[in-house]
CSV table of C-alpha atoms in Angstrom, one decimal:
chain,number,residue,atom,x,y,z
A,29,MET,CA,-32.9,38.4,-11.0
A,30,LEU,CA,-29.9,36.3,-8.7
A,31,ARG,CA,-31.8,38.1,-5.4
A,32,LYS,CA,-35.4,36.8,-6.7
A,33,VAL,CA,-33.7,32.5,-7.4
A,34,ALA,CA,-31.9,32.9,-4.3
A,35,VAL,CA,-35.6,33.8,-1.8
A,36,THR,CA,-37.3,32.0,-4.0
A,37,ALA,CA,-34.8,28.9,-3.7
A,38,ALA,CA,-34.1,29.3,-0.1
A,39,SER,CA,-38.2,30.3,1.3
A,40,LYS,CA,-39.1,26.1,1.7
A,41,PRO,CA,-35.2,24.2,2.8
A,42,HIS,CA,-35.9,21.0,3.6
A,43,VAL,CA,-33.9,19.8,7.2
A,44,GLU,CA,-33.5,16.8,8.2
A,45,ILE,CA,-32.1,15.8,11.8
A,46,LYS,CA,-30.4,12.8,12.7
A,47,GLN,CA,-29.5,12.4,17.0
A,48,ASN,CA,-27.5,9.6,18.5
A,49,GLY,CA,-26.8,10.3,22.0
A,50,GLU,CA,-24.3,13.6,22.1
A,51,HIS,CA,-23.7,12.9,18.6
A,52,PHE,CA,-25.5,15.0,15.7
A,53,TYR,CA,-26.4,15.1,11.8
A,54,ILE,CA,-27.7,18.1,10.6
A,55,LYS,CA,-28.0,18.5,6.8
A,56,THR,CA,-29.9,21.8,4.9
A,57,SER,CA,-31.2,21.5,1.4
A,58,THR,CA,-33.0,24.2,-0.4
A,59,THR,CA,-32.7,24.6,-4.9
A,60,VAL,CA,-29.6,26.0,-5.2
A,61,ARG,CA,-27.1,24.3,-2.8
A,62,THR,CA,-27.0,22.2,1.0
A,63,THR,CA,-24.9,21.9,3.4
A,64,GLU,CA,-23.9,19.6,5.7
A,65,VAL,CA,-22.5,19.4,9.3
A,66,ASN,CA,-21.6,16.4,11.5
A,67,PHE,CA,-20.7,17.2,15.2
A,68,LEU,CA,-20.0,15.4,18.4
A,69,ILE,CA,-21.8,18.5,21.6
A,70,GLY,CA,-18.6,19.4,23.9
A,71,GLU,CA,-16.0,19.1,21.0
A,72,GLU,CA,-14.2,20.9,19.2
A,73,PHE,CA,-15.5,20.6,15.2
A,74,ASN,CA,-14.8,21.8,11.8
A,75,GLU,CA,-17.3,23.6,9.8
A,76,GLU,CA,-18.0,26.9,7.3
A,77,THR,CA,-19.4,30.2,8.4
A,78,VAL,CA,-22.9,31.6,6.5
A,79,ASP,CA,-20.8,33.5,3.9
A,80,GLY,CA,-18.5,30.2,3.5
A,81,ARG,CA,-15.2,31.0,6.1
A,82,LYS,CA,-14.3,28.5,6.8
A,83,CYS,CA,-13.9,27.8,10.6
A,84,LYS,CA,-13.6,25.3,14.6
A,85,SER,CA,-16.9,25.2,16.2
A,86,LEU,CA,-17.7,24.5,19.5
A,87,ALA,CA,-21.7,23.9,19.9
A,88,SER,CA,-23.1,22.6,23.7
A,89,TRP,CA,-26.2,22.5,25.3
A,90,GLU,CA,-28.3,25.9,26.4
A,91,THR,CA,-31.3,23.8,27.8
A,92,GLU,CA,-32.5,20.2,27.7
A,93,ASN,CA,-34.2,21.7,24.0
A,94,LYS,CA,-31.6,24.2,22.6
A,95,ILE,CA,-28.0,24.2,21.6
A,96,TYR,CA,-25.5,26.6,20.7
A,97,CYS,CA,-22.2,26.7,18.4
A,98,LYS,CA,-19.3,29.1,19.1
A,99,GLN,CA,-17.7,29.5,15.5
A,100,THR,CA,-14.2,30.9,16.0
A,101,LEU,CA,-12.1,32.0,12.5
A,102,LEU,CA,-9.3,29.9,11.4
A,103,CYS,CA,-7.9,33.2,9.3
A,104,GLY,CA,-8.9,36.3,8.7
A,105,THR,CA,-10.7,38.9,10.5
A,106,GLY,CA,-14.5,39.5,11.1
A,107,PRO,CA,-17.6,39.5,13.2
A,108,LYS,CA,-17.9,36.2,16.0
A,109,THR,CA,-20.5,34.1,15.1
A,110,PHE,CA,-22.6,32.2,16.6
A,111,TRP,CA,-26.0,30.0,15.7
A,112,SER,CA,-28.2,27.7,17.7
A,113,ARG,CA,-31.2,25.4,16.7
A,114,GLU,CA,-34.1,24.9,19.4
A,115,LEU,CA,-37.1,21.5,19.2
A,116,ARG,CA,-40.2,23.7,21.1
A,117,GLY,CA,-42.8,21.1,19.6
A,118,ASP,CA,-43.0,21.0,15.7
A,119,GLU,CA,-41.3,24.9,15.7
A,120,LEU,CA,-37.4,24.4,15.4
A,121,ILE,CA,-35.6,28.0,15.8
A,122,LEU,CA,-32.9,28.4,14.0
A,123,THR,CA,-30.8,32.4,15.2
A,124,PHE,CA,-27.7,33.0,13.7
A,125,GLY,CA,-25.4,36.1,14.9
A,126,ALA,CA,-22.7,37.9,13.2
A,127,ASP,CA,-21.1,40.5,16.3
A,128,ASP,CA,-24.2,42.7,17.4
A,129,VAL,CA,-27.2,41.1,14.3
A,130,VAL,CA,-28.7,38.3,14.6
A,131,CYS,CA,-31.1,36.9,12.3
A,132,THR,CA,-33.8,33.9,13.1
A,133,ARG,CA,-36.3,31.5,10.8
A,134,ILE,CA,-39.4,28.9,12.3
A,135,TYR,CA,-39.1,26.0,10.3
A,136,VAL,CA,-42.8,23.9,11.0
A,137,ARG,CA,-42.6,20.0,10.4
A,138,ALA,CA,-44.5,18.7,8.0
């Protein structure tokens, strides 16, 4: 039952992105959970991985429309993780990676 609720909640998330120069604010909301991240391109910031582990992150421009962010765990061991966000027209392509496992999600502007 829990899995069914999580799938339903995550199927239509609301993503808000604000950019002011090199500063970004990204808020992702579902009926189950809301995450927010503020960062400046090229400066380390504190973040949590998708599964809730604390990490230091460093975002950089990979292309004109794509941000790549490397995450480094603050304690413990685990996979090397990253995320990227790319704008292509009315689509936002979000990619998460953990070692050699990669997940891609495509959002379409409403």
